mmCIF file of C-alpha atoms and ligand atoms in Angstrom:
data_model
loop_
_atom_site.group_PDB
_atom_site.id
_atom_site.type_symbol
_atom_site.label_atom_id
_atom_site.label_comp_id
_atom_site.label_asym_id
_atom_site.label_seq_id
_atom_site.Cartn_x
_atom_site.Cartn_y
_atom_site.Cartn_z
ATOM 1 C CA UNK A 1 29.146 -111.538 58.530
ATOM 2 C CA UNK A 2 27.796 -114.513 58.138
ATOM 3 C CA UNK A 3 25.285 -116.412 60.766
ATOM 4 C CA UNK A 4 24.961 -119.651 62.206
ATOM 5 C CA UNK A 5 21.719 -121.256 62.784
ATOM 6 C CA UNK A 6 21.575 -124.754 64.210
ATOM 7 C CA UNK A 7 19.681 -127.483 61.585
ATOM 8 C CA UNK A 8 16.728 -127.566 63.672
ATOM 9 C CA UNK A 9 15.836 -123.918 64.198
ATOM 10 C CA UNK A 10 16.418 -123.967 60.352
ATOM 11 C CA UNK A 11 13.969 -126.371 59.445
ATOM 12 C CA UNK A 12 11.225 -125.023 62.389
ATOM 13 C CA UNK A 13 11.503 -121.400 60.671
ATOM 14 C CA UNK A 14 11.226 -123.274 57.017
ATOM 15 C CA UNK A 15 7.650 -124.679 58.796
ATOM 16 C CA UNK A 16 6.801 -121.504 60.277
ATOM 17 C CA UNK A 17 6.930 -119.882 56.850
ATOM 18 C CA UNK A 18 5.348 -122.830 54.612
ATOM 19 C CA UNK A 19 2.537 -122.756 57.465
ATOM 20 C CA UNK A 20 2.076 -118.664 56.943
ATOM 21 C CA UNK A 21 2.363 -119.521 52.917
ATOM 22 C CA UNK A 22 -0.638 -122.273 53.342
ATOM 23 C CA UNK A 23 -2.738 -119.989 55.558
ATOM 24 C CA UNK A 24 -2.251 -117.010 52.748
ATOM 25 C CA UNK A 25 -3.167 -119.491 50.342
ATOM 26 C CA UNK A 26 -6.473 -120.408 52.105
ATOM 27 C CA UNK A 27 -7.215 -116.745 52.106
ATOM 28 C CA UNK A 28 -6.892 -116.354 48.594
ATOM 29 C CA UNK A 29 -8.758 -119.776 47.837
ATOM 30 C CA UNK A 30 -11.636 -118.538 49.868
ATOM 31 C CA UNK A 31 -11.895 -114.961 47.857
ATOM 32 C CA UNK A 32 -11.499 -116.544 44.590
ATOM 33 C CA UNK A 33 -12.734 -120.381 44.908
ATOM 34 C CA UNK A 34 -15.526 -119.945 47.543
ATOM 35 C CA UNK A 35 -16.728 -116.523 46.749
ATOM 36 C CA UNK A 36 -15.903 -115.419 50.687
ATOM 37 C CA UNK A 37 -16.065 -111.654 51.118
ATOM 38 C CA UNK A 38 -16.883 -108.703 53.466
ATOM 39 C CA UNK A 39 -20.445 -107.373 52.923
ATOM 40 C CA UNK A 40 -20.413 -104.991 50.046
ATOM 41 C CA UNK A 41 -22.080 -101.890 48.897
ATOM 42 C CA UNK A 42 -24.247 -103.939 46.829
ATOM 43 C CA UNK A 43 -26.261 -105.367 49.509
ATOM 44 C CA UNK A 44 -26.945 -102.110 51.284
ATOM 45 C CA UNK A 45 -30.047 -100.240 51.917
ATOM 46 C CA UNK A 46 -31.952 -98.116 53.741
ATOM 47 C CA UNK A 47 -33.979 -99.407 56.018
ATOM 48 C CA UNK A 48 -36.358 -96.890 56.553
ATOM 49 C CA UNK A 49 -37.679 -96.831 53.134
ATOM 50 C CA UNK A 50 -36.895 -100.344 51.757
ATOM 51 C CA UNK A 51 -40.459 -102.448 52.314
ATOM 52 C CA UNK A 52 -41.595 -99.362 49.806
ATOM 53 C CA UNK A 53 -39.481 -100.633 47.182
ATOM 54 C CA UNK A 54 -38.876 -103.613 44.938
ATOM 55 C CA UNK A 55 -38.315 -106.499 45.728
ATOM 56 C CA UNK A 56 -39.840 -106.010 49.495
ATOM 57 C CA UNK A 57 -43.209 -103.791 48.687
ATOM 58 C CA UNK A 58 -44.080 -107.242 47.289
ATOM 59 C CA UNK A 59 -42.753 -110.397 49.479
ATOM 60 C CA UNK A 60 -43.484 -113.605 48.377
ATOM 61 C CA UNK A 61 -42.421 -116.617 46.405
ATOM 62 C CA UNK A 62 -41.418 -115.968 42.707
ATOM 63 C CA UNK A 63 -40.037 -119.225 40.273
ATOM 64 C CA UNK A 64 -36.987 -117.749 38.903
ATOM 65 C CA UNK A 65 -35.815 -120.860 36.606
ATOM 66 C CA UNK A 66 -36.610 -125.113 36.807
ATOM 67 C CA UNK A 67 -37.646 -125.717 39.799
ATOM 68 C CA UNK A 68 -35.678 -122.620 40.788
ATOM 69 C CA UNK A 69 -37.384 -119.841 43.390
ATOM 70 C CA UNK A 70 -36.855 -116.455 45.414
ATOM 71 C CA UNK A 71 -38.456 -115.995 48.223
ATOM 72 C CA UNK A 72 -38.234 -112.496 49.022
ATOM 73 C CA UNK A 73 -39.207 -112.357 52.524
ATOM 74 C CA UNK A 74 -39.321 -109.256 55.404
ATOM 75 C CA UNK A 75 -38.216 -109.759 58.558
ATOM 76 C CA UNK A 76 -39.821 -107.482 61.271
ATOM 77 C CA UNK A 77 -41.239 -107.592 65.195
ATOM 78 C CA UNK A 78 -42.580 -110.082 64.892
ATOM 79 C CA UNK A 79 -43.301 -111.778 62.143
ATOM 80 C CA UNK A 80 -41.826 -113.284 58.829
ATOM 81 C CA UNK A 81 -43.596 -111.753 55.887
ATOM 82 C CA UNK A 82 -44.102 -114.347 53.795
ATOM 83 C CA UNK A 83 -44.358 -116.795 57.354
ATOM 84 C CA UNK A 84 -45.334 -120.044 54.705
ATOM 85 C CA UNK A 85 -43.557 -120.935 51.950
ATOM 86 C CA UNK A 86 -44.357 -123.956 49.887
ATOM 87 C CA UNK A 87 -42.389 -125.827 47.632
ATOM 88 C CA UNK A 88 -42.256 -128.706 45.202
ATOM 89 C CA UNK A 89 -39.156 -131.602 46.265
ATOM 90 C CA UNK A 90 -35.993 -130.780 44.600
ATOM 91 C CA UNK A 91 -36.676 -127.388 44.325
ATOM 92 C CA UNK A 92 -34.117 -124.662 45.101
ATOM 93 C CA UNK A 93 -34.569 -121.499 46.873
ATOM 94 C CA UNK A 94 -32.519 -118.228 47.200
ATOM 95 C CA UNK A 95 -34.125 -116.051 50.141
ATOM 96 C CA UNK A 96 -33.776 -112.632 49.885
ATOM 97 C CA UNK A 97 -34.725 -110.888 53.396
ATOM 98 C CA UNK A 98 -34.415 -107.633 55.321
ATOM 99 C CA UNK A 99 -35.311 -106.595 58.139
ATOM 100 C CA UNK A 100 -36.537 -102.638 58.342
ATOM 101 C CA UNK A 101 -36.613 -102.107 62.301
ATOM 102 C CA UNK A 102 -34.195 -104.227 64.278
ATOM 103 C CA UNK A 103 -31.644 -107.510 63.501
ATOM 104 C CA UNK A 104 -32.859 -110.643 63.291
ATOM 105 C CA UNK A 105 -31.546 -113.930 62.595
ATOM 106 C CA UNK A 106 -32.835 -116.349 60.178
ATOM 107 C CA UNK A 107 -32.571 -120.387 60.858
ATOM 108 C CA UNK A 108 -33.903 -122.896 58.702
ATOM 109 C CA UNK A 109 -34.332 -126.385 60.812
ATOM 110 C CA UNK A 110 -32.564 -129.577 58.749
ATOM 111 C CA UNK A 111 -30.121 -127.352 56.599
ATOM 112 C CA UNK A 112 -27.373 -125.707 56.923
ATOM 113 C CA UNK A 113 -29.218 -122.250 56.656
ATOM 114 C CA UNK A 114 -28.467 -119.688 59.516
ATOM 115 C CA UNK A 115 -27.942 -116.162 58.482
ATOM 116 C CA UNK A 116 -28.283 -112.612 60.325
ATOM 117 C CA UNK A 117 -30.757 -110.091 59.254
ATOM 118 C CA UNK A 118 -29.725 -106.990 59.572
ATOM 119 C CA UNK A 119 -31.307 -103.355 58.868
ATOM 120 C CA UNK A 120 -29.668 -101.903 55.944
ATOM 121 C CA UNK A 121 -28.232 -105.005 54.438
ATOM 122 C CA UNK A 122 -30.066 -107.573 52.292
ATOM 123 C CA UNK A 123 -29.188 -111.394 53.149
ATOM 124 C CA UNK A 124 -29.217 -113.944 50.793
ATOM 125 C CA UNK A 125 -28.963 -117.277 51.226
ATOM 126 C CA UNK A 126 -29.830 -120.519 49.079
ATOM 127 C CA UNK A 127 -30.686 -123.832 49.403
ATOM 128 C CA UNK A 128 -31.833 -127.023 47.713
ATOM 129 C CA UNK A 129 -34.587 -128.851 49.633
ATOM 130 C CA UNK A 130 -34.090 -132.625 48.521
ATOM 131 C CA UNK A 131 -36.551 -134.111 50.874
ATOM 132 C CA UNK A 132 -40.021 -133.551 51.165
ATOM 133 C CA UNK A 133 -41.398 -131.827 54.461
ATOM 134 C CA UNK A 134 -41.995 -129.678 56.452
ATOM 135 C CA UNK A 135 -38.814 -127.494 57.863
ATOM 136 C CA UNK A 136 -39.619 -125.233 60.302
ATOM 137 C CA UNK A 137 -37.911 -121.179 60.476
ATOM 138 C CA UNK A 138 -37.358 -119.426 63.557
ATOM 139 C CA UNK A 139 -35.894 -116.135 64.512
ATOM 140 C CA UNK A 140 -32.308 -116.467 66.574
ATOM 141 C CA UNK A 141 -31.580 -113.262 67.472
ATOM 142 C CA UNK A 142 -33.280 -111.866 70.645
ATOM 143 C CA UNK A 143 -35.408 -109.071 68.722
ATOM 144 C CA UNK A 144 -36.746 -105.813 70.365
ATOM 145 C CA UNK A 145 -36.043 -102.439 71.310
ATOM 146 C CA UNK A 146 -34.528 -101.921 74.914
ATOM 147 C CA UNK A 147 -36.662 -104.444 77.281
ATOM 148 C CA UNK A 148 -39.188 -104.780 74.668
ATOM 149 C CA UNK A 149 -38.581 -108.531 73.279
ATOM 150 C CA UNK A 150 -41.730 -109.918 73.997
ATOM 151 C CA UNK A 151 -42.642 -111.149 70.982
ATOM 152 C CA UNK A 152 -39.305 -112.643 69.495
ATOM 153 C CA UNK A 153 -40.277 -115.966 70.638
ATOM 154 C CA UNK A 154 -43.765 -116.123 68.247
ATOM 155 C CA UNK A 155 -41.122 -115.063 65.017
ATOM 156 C CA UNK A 156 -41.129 -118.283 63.422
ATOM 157 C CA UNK A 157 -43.067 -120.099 60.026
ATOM 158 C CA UNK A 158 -42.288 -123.088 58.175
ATOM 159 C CA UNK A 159 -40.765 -124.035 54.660
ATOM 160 C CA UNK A 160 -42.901 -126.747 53.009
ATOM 161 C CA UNK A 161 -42.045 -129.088 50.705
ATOM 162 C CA UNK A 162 -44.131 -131.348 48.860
HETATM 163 CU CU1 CUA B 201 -36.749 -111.489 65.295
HETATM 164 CU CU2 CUA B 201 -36.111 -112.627 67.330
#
C-alpha cells in the first residue's frame, strides 16, 4: 500500500523534523559546548555542618592564579560573610557560596551575575571585573523562616575594584 501525501504537507513534515533535529542539536551543544547541566552530586552538602568545614569555616578572599581569586563567601540571615570584597581591575573572581539556614539569591549589580543559594548545594559563579568600582551585592530571594523576613532587606555588601 502505498500513500499519497500532497507536496506541501511533505515539505511542512520535512520542517517539522529538521526543526526537532536543530532543537536536539542545541541540547547536545549546550551539554558538550557550554558545559549546561543539572546540579550534580558534586556540589552537594550538608547544610547543617558545612560552615565547620573547608572551604566555609574560613570565608574570605584567596588569589588562586594572576590576578585570579575565590571568594568563598556564606550566605545566611542576614548577612554575607565576607560582606566586602576588594579587588584589583582586571581581576577575575569565582565565588563559591552556601547558604546553611535558608535560600538566598546572590546578584551582583553591572554583571551578568545572578545565582540562587541554596542549603545543601554550593554555587559557583565567575566573573571578570574589567572596570574599576564599586559593584554593589544584594540578596534576591525573600529570606526567612515563615513570617520572619525582616531582615532580608539589610543582606547586601559591595564588590570593590580598584
Ligand atoms: Cu537572603 Cu534575602
Amino acid at each position: 500500500m502505498s500513500m499519497h501525501v500532497e507536496r506541501w504537507e511533505r515539505y511542512f513534515l520535512y520542517a517539522s523534523v529538521a526543526v526537532l533535529v536543530a532543537f536536539f542539536i542545541a541540547i547536545l551543544a549546550s551539554i558538550g559546548e557550554a558545559g549546561i547541566h543539572l546540579p550534580t552530586d558534586e556540589a552537594q552538602v550538608d547544610p547543617n555542618v558545612v560552615v565547620t568545614q573547608a572551604p566555609f569555616d574560613n570565608p574570605g578572599l584567596f588569589e588562586t592564579g594572576d590576578n585570579q581569586y575565590e571568594a568563598v563567601m556564606v550566605a545566611r540571615m542576614w548577612q554575607w560573610t565576607p560582606d566586602e570584597i576588594v579587588v584589583p581591575e582586571g581581576a577575575e573572581v569565582t565565588f563559591t557560596i552556601t547558604s546553611p539556614d535558608v535560600i538566598h539569591g546572590f546578584l551582583v549589580n553591572n554583571t551578568a551575575i545572578n545565582a540562587m543559594v541554596i542549603p545543601g548545594q554550593i554555587t559557583k559563579v565567575t566573573q571578570t571585573f574589567d572596570e574599576p568600582g564599586e559593584y554593589k551585592f544584594v540578596c534576591h530571594e525573600f529570606c526567612g523562616l515563615a513570617n520572619e523576613q525582616v531582615g532580608h532587606h539589610s543582606m547586601f555588601g559591595k564588590v570593590v575594584v580598584e
